[in-house]
Coordinates of C-alpha atoms (C1' of nucleotides) in Angstrom, one line a residue:
Chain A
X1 CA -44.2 10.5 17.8
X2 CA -42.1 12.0 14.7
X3 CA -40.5 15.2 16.1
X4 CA -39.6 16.3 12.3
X5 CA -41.0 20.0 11.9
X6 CA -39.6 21.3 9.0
X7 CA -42.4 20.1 6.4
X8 CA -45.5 20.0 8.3
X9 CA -47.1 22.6 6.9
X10 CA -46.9 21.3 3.6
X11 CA -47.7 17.7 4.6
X12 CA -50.7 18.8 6.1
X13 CA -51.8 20.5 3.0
X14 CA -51.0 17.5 0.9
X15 CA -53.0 15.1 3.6
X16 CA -55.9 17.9 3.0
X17 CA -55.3 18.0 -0.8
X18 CA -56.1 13.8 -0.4
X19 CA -59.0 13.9 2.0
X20 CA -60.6 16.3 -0.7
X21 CA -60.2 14.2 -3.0
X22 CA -61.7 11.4 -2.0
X23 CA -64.1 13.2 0.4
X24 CA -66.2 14.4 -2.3
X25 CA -69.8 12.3 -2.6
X26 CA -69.6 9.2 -4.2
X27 CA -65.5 8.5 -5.0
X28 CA -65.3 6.4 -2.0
X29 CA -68.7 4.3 -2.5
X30 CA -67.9 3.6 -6.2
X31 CA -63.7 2.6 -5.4
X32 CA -65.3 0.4 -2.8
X33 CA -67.3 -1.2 -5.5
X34 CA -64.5 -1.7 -7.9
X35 CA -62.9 -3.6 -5.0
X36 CA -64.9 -6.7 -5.6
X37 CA -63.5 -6.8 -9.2
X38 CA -64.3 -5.1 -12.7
X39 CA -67.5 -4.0 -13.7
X40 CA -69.9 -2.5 -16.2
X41 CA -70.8 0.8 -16.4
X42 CA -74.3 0.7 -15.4
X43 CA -73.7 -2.7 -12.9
X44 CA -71.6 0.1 -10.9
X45 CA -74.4 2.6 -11.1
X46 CA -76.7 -0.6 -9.2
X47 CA -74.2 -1.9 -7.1
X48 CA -73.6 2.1 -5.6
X49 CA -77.3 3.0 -5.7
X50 CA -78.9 6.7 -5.8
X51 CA -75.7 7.6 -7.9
X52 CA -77.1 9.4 -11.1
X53 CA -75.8 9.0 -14.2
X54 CA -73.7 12.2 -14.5
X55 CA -72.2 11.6 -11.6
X56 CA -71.1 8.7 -11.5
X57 CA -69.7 9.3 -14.9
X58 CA -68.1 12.3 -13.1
X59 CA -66.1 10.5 -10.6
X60 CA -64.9 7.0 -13.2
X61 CA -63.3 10.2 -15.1
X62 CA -61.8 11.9 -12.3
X63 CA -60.6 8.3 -10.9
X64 CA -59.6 7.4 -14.3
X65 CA -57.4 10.6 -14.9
X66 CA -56.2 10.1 -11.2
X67 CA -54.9 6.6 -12.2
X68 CA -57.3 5.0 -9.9
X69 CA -59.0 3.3 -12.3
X70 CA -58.9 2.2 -15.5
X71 CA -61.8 2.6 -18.3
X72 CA -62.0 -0.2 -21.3
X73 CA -64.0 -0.1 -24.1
X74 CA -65.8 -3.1 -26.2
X75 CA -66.6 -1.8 -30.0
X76 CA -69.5 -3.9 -29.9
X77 CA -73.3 -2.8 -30.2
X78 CA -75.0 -2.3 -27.9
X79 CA -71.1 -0.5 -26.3
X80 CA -70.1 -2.1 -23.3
X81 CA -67.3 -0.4 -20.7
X82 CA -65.7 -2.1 -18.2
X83 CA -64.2 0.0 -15.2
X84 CA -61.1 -1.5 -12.6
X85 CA -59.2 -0.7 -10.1
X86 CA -55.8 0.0 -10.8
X87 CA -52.9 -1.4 -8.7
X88 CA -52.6 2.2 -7.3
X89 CA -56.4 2.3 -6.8
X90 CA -56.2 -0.9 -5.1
X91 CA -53.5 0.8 -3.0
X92 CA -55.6 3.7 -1.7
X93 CA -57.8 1.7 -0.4
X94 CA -56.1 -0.2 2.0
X95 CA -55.5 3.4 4.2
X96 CA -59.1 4.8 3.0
X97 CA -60.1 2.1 5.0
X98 CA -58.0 2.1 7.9
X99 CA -60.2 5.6 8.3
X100 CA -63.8 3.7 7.6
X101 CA -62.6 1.3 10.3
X102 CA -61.7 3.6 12.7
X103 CA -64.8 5.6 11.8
X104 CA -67.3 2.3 12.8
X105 CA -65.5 1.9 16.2
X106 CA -65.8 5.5 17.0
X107 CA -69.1 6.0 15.8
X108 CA -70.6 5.9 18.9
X109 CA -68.2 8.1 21.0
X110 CA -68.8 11.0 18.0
X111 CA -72.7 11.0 18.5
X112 CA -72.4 10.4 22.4
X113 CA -70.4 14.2 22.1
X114 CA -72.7 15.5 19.3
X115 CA -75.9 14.8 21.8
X116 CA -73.5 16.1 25.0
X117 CA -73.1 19.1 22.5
X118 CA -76.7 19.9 21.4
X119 CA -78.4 19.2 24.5
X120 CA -76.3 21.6 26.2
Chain B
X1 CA -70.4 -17.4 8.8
X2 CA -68.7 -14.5 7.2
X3 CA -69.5 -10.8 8.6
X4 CA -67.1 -9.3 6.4
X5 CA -69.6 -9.1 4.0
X6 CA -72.9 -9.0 5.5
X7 CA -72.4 -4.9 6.1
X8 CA -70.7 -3.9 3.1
X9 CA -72.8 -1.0 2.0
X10 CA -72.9 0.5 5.3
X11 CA -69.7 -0.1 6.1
X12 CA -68.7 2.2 2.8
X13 CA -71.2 4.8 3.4
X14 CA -69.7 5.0 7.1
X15 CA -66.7 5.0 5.5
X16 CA -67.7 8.0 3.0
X17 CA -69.4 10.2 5.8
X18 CA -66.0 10.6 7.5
X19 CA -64.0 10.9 4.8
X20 CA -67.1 13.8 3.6
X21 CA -66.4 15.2 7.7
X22 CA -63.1 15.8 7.4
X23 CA -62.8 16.8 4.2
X24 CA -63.7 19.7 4.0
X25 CA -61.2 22.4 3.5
X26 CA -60.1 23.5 6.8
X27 CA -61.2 20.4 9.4
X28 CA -57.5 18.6 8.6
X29 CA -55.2 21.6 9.0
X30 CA -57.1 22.9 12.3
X31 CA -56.6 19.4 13.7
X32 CA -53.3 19.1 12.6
X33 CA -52.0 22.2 14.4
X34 CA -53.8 21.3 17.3
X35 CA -52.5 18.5 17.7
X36 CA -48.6 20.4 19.0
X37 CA -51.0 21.7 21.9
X38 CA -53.4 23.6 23.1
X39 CA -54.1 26.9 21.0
X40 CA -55.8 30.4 21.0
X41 CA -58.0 31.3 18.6
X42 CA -55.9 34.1 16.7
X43 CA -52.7 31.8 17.3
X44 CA -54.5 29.1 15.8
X45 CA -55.5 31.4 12.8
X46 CA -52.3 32.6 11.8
X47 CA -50.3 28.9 12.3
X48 CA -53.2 28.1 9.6
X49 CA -52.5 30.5 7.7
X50 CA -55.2 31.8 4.8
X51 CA -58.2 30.9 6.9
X52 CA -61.4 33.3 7.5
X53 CA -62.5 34.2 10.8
X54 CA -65.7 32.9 10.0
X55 CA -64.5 29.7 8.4
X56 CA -62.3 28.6 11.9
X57 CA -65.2 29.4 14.0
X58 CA -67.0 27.4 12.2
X59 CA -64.8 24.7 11.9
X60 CA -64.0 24.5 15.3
X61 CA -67.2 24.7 16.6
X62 CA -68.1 21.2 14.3
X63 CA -64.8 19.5 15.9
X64 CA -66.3 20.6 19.2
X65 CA -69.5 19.6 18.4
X66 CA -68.4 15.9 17.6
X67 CA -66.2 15.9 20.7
X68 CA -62.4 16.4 18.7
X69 CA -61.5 19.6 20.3
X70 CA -61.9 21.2 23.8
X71 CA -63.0 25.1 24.0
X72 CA -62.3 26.7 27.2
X73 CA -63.5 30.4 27.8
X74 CA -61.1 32.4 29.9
X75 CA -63.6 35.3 31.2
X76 CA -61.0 38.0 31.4
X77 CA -60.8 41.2 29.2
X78 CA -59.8 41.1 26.4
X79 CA -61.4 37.6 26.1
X80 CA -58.8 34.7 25.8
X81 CA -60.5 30.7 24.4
X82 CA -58.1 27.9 24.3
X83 CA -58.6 25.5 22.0
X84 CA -57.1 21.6 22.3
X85 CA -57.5 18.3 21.2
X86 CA -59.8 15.5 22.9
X87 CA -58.1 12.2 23.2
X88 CA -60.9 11.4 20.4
X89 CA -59.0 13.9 18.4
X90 CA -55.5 12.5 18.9
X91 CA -57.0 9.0 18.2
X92 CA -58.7 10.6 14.7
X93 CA -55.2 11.8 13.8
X94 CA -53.7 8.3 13.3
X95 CA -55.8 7.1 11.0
X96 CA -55.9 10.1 9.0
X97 CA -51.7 10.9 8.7
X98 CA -52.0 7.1 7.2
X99 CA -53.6 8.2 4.6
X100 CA -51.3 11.7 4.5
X101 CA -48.6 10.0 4.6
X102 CA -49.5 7.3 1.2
X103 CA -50.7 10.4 -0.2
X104 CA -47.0 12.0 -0.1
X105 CA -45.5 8.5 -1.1
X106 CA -48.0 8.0 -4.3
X107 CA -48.2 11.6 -5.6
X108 CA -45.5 11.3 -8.1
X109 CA -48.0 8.0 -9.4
X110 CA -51.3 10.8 -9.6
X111 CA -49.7 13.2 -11.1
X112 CA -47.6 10.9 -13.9
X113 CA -51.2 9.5 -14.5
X114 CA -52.6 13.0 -14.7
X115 CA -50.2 14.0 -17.5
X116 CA -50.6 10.5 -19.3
X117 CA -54.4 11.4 -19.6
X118 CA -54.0 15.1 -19.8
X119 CA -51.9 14.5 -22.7
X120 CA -54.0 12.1 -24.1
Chain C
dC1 C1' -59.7 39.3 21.4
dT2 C1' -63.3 36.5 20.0
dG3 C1' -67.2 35.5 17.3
dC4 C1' -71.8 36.4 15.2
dA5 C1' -74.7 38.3 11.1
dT6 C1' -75.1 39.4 6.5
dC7 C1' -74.5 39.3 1.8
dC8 C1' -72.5 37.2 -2.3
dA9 C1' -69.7 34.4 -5.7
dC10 C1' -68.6 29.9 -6.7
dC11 C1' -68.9 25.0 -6.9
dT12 C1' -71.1 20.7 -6.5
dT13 C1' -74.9 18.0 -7.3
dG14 C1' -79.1 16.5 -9.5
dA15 C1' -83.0 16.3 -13.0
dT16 C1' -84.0 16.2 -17.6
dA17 C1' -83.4 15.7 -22.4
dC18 C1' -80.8 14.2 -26.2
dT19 C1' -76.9 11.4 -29.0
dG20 C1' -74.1 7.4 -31.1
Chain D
dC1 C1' -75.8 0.8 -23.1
dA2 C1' -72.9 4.5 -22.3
dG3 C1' -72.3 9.2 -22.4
dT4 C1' -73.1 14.4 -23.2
dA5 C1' -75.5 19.0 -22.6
dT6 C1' -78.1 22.1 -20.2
dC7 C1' -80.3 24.2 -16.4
dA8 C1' -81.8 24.7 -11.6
dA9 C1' -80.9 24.4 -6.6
dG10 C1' -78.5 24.0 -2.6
dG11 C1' -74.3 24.1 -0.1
dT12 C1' -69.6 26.1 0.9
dG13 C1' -66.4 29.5 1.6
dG14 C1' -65.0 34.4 1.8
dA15 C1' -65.5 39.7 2.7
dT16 C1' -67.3 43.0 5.6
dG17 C1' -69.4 45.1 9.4
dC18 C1' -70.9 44.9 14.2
dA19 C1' -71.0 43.3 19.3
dG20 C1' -69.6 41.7 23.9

DNA sequence: CTGCATCCACCTTGATACTG
DNA sequence: CAGTATCAAGGTGGATGCAG
Protein backbone atom coordinates (compact mmCIF):
# COMPACT_ATOMS: atom_id res chain seq x y z
CA UNK A 1 0.00 0.00 0.00
CA UNK A 2 1.94 3.31 1.30
CA UNK A 3 5.68 2.28 1.45
CA UNK A 4 6.44 5.56 3.64
CA UNK A 5 8.47 4.27 6.85
CA UNK A 6 9.81 7.09 8.29
CA UNK A 7 6.79 8.07 10.80
CA UNK A 8 5.17 4.91 11.49
CA UNK A 9 5.97 4.69 14.79
CA UNK A 10 4.51 7.81 15.72
CA UNK A 11 1.42 7.39 13.56
CA UNK A 12 0.76 4.34 15.14
CA UNK A 13 0.87 5.96 18.54
CA UNK A 14 -1.33 8.76 17.41
CA UNK A 15 -4.01 6.06 15.74
CA UNK A 16 -3.66 4.48 19.43
CA UNK A 17 -3.85 7.88 21.26
CA UNK A 18 -7.47 8.12 19.05
CA UNK A 19 -8.84 4.60 19.54
CA UNK A 20 -8.35 5.45 23.37
CA UNK A 21 -10.07 8.05 23.23
CA UNK A 22 -13.04 7.05 21.92
CA UNK A 23 -12.67 3.47 23.09
CA UNK A 24 -13.49 4.35 26.54
CA UNK A 25 -17.35 3.24 27.64
CA UNK A 26 -19.86 5.35 26.59
CA UNK A 27 -18.05 8.30 24.13
CA UNK A 28 -19.15 6.42 21.20
CA UNK A 29 -22.90 5.62 22.31
CA UNK A 30 -23.49 9.17 23.42
CA UNK A 31 -21.59 10.94 19.84
CA UNK A 32 -23.96 8.47 18.12
CA UNK A 33 -26.83 10.01 19.87
CA UNK A 34 -25.88 13.59 19.22
CA UNK A 35 -25.96 12.47 15.55
CA UNK A 36 -29.67 12.65 15.29
CA UNK A 37 -29.41 16.38 16.36
CA UNK A 38 -29.19 18.44 19.71
CA UNK A 39 -30.40 17.34 22.82
CA UNK A 40 -31.07 17.87 26.54
CA UNK A 41 -29.09 16.78 29.08
CA UNK A 42 -31.09 14.15 30.56
CA UNK A 43 -33.03 13.22 26.96
CA UNK A 44 -29.27 12.05 26.17
CA UNK A 45 -29.06 10.15 29.41
CA UNK A 46 -32.62 8.13 27.95
CA UNK A 47 -31.77 7.95 24.56
CA UNK A 48 -28.02 6.13 25.63
CA UNK A 49 -29.61 4.09 28.43
CA UNK A 50 -27.74 2.50 31.68
CA UNK A 51 -25.34 5.64 31.37
CA UNK A 52 -25.38 7.16 34.98
CA UNK A 53 -25.37 10.42 35.72
CA UNK A 54 -21.62 11.05 36.49
CA UNK A 55 -20.80 9.51 33.61
CA UNK A 56 -22.33 10.73 31.25
CA UNK A 57 -21.53 14.11 32.56
CA UNK A 58 -17.97 12.73 32.39
CA UNK A 59 -17.79 12.16 28.75
CA UNK A 60 -20.11 15.74 27.39
CA UNK A 61 -17.00 17.38 29.25
CA UNK A 62 -14.33 15.38 27.85
CA UNK A 63 -16.19 15.76 24.34
CA UNK A 64 -16.77 19.25 24.98
CA UNK A 65 -13.09 20.12 25.87
CA UNK A 66 -12.20 17.84 22.85
CA UNK A 67 -14.27 20.18 20.55
CA UNK A 68 -16.56 17.37 19.79
CA UNK A 69 -19.34 18.92 21.20
CA UNK A 70 -20.58 21.87 22.27
CA UNK A 71 -22.47 22.57 25.77
CA UNK A 72 -25.30 25.53 25.87
CA UNK A 73 -26.85 26.89 28.67
CA UNK A 74 -30.65 28.36 29.14
CA UNK A 75 -30.67 30.74 32.47
CA UNK A 76 -34.04 29.63 32.95
CA UNK A 77 -35.56 27.68 36.03
CA UNK A 78 -35.82 24.85 36.08
CA UNK A 79 -31.77 25.13 33.94
CA UNK A 80 -32.04 23.54 30.75
CA UNK A 81 -28.57 22.42 28.61
CA UNK A 82 -28.46 21.57 25.30
CA UNK A 83 -25.52 19.35 23.97
CA UNK A 84 -24.42 19.17 19.82
CA UNK A 85 -22.23 17.96 17.77
CA UNK A 86 -19.66 20.08 16.54
CA UNK A 87 -18.73 20.16 12.78
CA UNK A 88 -15.53 18.32 13.95
CA UNK A 89 -17.68 15.97 16.06
CA UNK A 90 -19.74 15.39 13.07
CA UNK A 91 -16.43 14.63 11.38
CA UNK A 92 -15.22 11.83 13.61
CA UNK A 93 -17.94 10.12 13.08
CA UNK A 94 -18.07 9.43 9.61
CA UNK A 95 -14.49 7.08 10.17
CA UNK A 96 -15.76 5.85 13.76
CA UNK A 97 -18.19 4.35 11.75
CA UNK A 98 -16.45 3.05 8.85
CA UNK A 99 -15.01 0.81 12.04
CA UNK A 100 -18.74 -0.09 13.45
CA UNK A 101 -19.49 -1.15 9.94
CA UNK A 102 -16.76 -3.19 9.39
CA UNK A 103 -17.29 -4.54 12.89
CA UNK A 104 -21.15 -5.81 11.96
CA UNK A 105 -19.86 -7.59 8.79
CA UNK A 106 -17.08 -9.24 10.61
CA UNK A 107 -18.91 -10.09 13.54
CA UNK A 108 -19.40 -13.34 12.72
CA UNK A 109 -15.91 -14.41 11.42
CA UNK A 110 -14.50 -12.95 15.07
CA UNK A 111 -16.82 -15.39 17.15
CA UNK A 112 -16.48 -18.23 14.52
CA UNK A 113 -12.35 -17.83 15.65
CA UNK A 114 -13.16 -17.09 19.34
CA UNK A 115 -15.23 -20.64 19.52
CA UNK A 116 -12.27 -22.34 17.13
CA UNK A 117 -10.03 -20.76 19.95
CA UNK A 118 -11.81 -21.88 23.19
CA UNK A 119 -12.97 -25.18 22.11
CA UNK A 120 -9.47 -26.06 21.33
CA UNK B 1 -39.05 0.49 4.52
CA UNK B 2 -35.97 2.07 6.10
CA UNK B 3 -33.40 -0.48 7.96
CA UNK B 4 -31.12 2.33 8.54
CA UNK B 5 -32.87 2.90 11.51
CA UNK B 6 -34.50 -0.05 12.77
CA UNK B 7 -30.93 -1.28 14.53
CA UNK B 8 -29.58 1.84 15.65
CA UNK B 9 -28.83 1.04 19.25
CA UNK B 10 -27.16 -2.11 18.37
CA UNK B 11 -25.51 -0.97 15.65
CA UNK B 12 -23.65 1.71 18.16
CA UNK B 13 -23.13 -0.65 20.89
CA UNK B 14 -21.41 -3.05 18.07
CA UNK B 15 -19.85 -0.13 17.09
CA UNK B 16 -18.58 0.69 20.83
CA UNK B 17 -17.38 -2.98 21.66
CA UNK B 18 -14.76 -2.78 18.91
CA UNK B 19 -13.77 0.45 19.31
CA UNK B 20 -13.55 -0.85 23.51
CA UNK B 21 -11.42 -4.18 21.71
CA UNK B 22 -8.97 -2.37 20.19
CA UNK B 23 -8.52 0.20 22.30
CA UNK B 24 -6.85 -0.80 24.65
CA UNK B 25 -3.33 0.21 25.01
CA UNK B 26 -1.23 -2.15 23.15
CA UNK B 27 -3.88 -4.18 20.62
CA UNK B 28 -3.26 -1.14 17.81
CA UNK B 29 0.58 -0.96 17.94
CA UNK B 30 0.96 -5.00 18.06
CA UNK B 31 -1.25 -5.12 14.96
CA UNK B 32 0.34 -2.42 13.33
CA UNK B 33 3.88 -3.96 13.38
CA UNK B 34 2.51 -7.04 12.45
CA UNK B 35 1.14 -6.03 9.77
CA UNK B 36 5.24 -5.51 7.80
CA UNK B 37 5.30 -9.47 8.41
CA UNK B 38 5.48 -12.14 10.36
CA UNK B 39 7.32 -11.62 13.81
CA UNK B 40 8.95 -13.30 16.83
CA UNK B 41 7.97 -12.62 20.08
CA UNK B 42 11.16 -10.64 21.44
CA UNK B 43 11.33 -8.93 17.86
CA UNK B 44 7.98 -8.03 18.15
CA UNK B 45 8.67 -6.61 21.73
CA UNK B 46 11.37 -4.37 21.05
CA UNK B 47 9.79 -2.93 17.41
CA UNK B 48 6.97 -1.98 20.22
CA UNK B 49 8.96 -0.62 22.21
CA UNK B 50 7.93 0.02 26.12
CA UNK B 51 5.69 -2.99 26.29
CA UNK B 52 5.72 -5.69 29.28
CA UNK B 53 6.27 -9.24 28.72
CA UNK B 54 3.13 -9.88 30.29
CA UNK B 55 1.12 -7.17 28.58
CA UNK B 56 2.18 -8.71 24.66
CA UNK B 57 1.33 -12.12 25.77
CA UNK B 58 -1.59 -11.05 26.70
CA UNK B 59 -2.39 -9.07 23.97
CA UNK B 60 -1.54 -11.41 21.54
CA UNK B 61 -3.14 -14.17 22.86
CA UNK B 62 -6.66 -11.94 22.61
CA UNK B 63 -5.78 -11.15 18.77
CA UNK B 64 -5.28 -14.95 18.51
CA UNK B 65 -8.19 -15.63 20.29
CA UNK B 66 -10.52 -13.59 17.89
CA UNK B 67 -8.69 -14.97 14.96
CA UNK B 68 -6.29 -11.52 13.99
CA UNK B 69 -3.01 -13.14 14.42
CA UNK B 70 -1.39 -16.59 13.66
CA UNK B 71 0.96 -18.23 16.46
CA UNK B 72 3.13 -20.81 15.27
CA UNK B 73 5.35 -22.82 17.84
CA UNK B 74 8.74 -23.85 16.43
CA UNK B 75 9.67 -26.86 18.83
CA UNK B 76 13.33 -26.36 18.77
CA UNK B 77 15.67 -25.16 21.72
CA UNK B 78 15.69 -22.28 22.57
CA UNK B 79 12.01 -22.05 21.63
CA UNK B 80 11.25 -19.75 18.58
CA UNK B 81 6.84 -18.58 18.03
CA UNK B 82 6.20 -16.56 15.03
CA UNK B 83 3.63 -14.42 15.15
CA UNK B 84 1.52 -12.94 11.79
CA UNK B 85 -1.43 -11.44 10.73
CA UNK B 86 -4.73 -13.39 9.63
CA UNK B 87 -6.29 -11.99 6.53
CA UNK B 88 -9.02 -10.94 9.21
CA UNK B 89 -6.26 -8.94 10.60
CA UNK B 90 -5.17 -7.18 7.45
CA UNK B 91 -8.92 -6.52 6.71
CA UNK B 92 -9.24 -4.92 10.56
CA UNK B 93 -6.24 -2.59 9.62
CA UNK B 94 -8.16 -0.64 6.93
CA UNK B 95 -10.79 0.46 8.76
CA UNK B 96 -8.79 1.40 11.62
CA UNK B 97 -5.67 3.54 9.79
CA UNK B 98 -8.99 5.55 8.55
CA UNK B 99 -9.54 6.58 11.61
CA UNK B 100 -5.48 7.04 12.25
CA UNK B 101 -5.15 8.74 9.61
CA UNK B 102 -8.36 11.70 10.40
CA UNK B 103 -6.90 11.54 13.71
CA UNK B 104 -3.36 12.94 12.31
CA UNK B 105 -5.34 15.40 9.96
CA UNK B 106 -7.68 16.84 12.87
CA UNK B 107 -5.25 16.96 15.86
CA UNK B 108 -4.26 20.54 15.37
CA UNK B 109 -8.53 21.03 15.70
CA UNK B 110 -8.39 18.86 19.36
CA UNK B 111 -5.74 20.40 20.67
CA UNK B 112 -6.75 24.31 19.64
CA UNK B 113 -10.13 23.27 21.25
CA UNK B 114 -8.27 21.90 24.27
CA UNK B 115 -6.41 25.20 24.91
CA UNK B 116 -9.71 27.33 24.06
CA UNK B 117 -11.38 25.35 27.09
CA UNK B 118 -8.30 24.86 29.07
CA UNK B 119 -7.93 28.42 29.06
CA UNK B 120 -11.30 29.08 29.70
C1' DC C 1 13.55 -17.69 24.22
C1' DT C 2 8.98 -17.72 25.48
C1' DG C 3 5.50 -17.27 28.77
C1' DC C 4 3.03 -18.18 33.24
C1' DA C 5 2.06 -16.69 38.27
C1' DT C 6 1.94 -13.39 41.69
C1' DC C 7 1.55 -9.15 43.80
C1' DC C 8 0.44 -4.32 43.61
C1' DA C 9 -0.57 0.62 42.14
C1' DC C 10 -3.58 3.07 39.44
C1' DC C 11 -7.56 4.23 36.82
C1' DT C 12 -12.17 3.77 35.45
C1' DT C 13 -16.74 3.10 36.60
C1' DG C 14 -20.82 3.16 39.47
C1' DA C 15 -23.87 4.04 43.67
C1' DT C 16 -25.29 7.34 46.67
C1' DA C 17 -26.10 11.69 48.67
C1' DC C 18 -26.25 16.51 48.23
C1' DT C 19 -26.48 21.55 45.84
C1' DG C 20 -28.27 25.60 42.97
C1' DC D 1 -33.12 19.67 35.77
C1' DA D 2 -28.38 19.61 35.76
C1' DG D 3 -24.38 18.96 38.20
C1' DT D 4 -20.95 18.00 42.07
C1' DA D 5 -18.75 15.17 45.92
C1' DT D 6 -17.49 11.09 47.95
C1' DC D 7 -16.59 6.40 48.48
C1' DA D 8 -16.41 1.54 47.08
C1' DA D 9 -15.28 -2.09 43.63
C1' DG D 10 -13.50 -4.04 39.67
C1' DG D 11 -10.50 -3.94 35.87
C1' DT D 12 -5.93 -2.77 33.66
C1' DG D 13 -1.26 -2.52 33.36
C1' DG D 14 3.49 -3.12 35.27
C1' DA D 15 7.46 -5.40 38.15
C1' DT D 16 9.36 -9.43 39.52
C1' DG D 17 10.34 -14.26 39.96
C1' DC D 18 9.98 -18.87 38.16
C1' DA D 19 9.49 -22.73 34.50
C1' DG D 20 9.83 -25.45 30.20
Amino acid sequence: MTPRHLHETEDCRAVSAVLQRVGDKWTVLVVSRLGAGPMRFNELRAAVGGISQKMLTTTLRALERDGFVTRTVFPTIPPRVDYELTDLGRELLVPVQALGDWALKNIDRVEAARMRFDGA
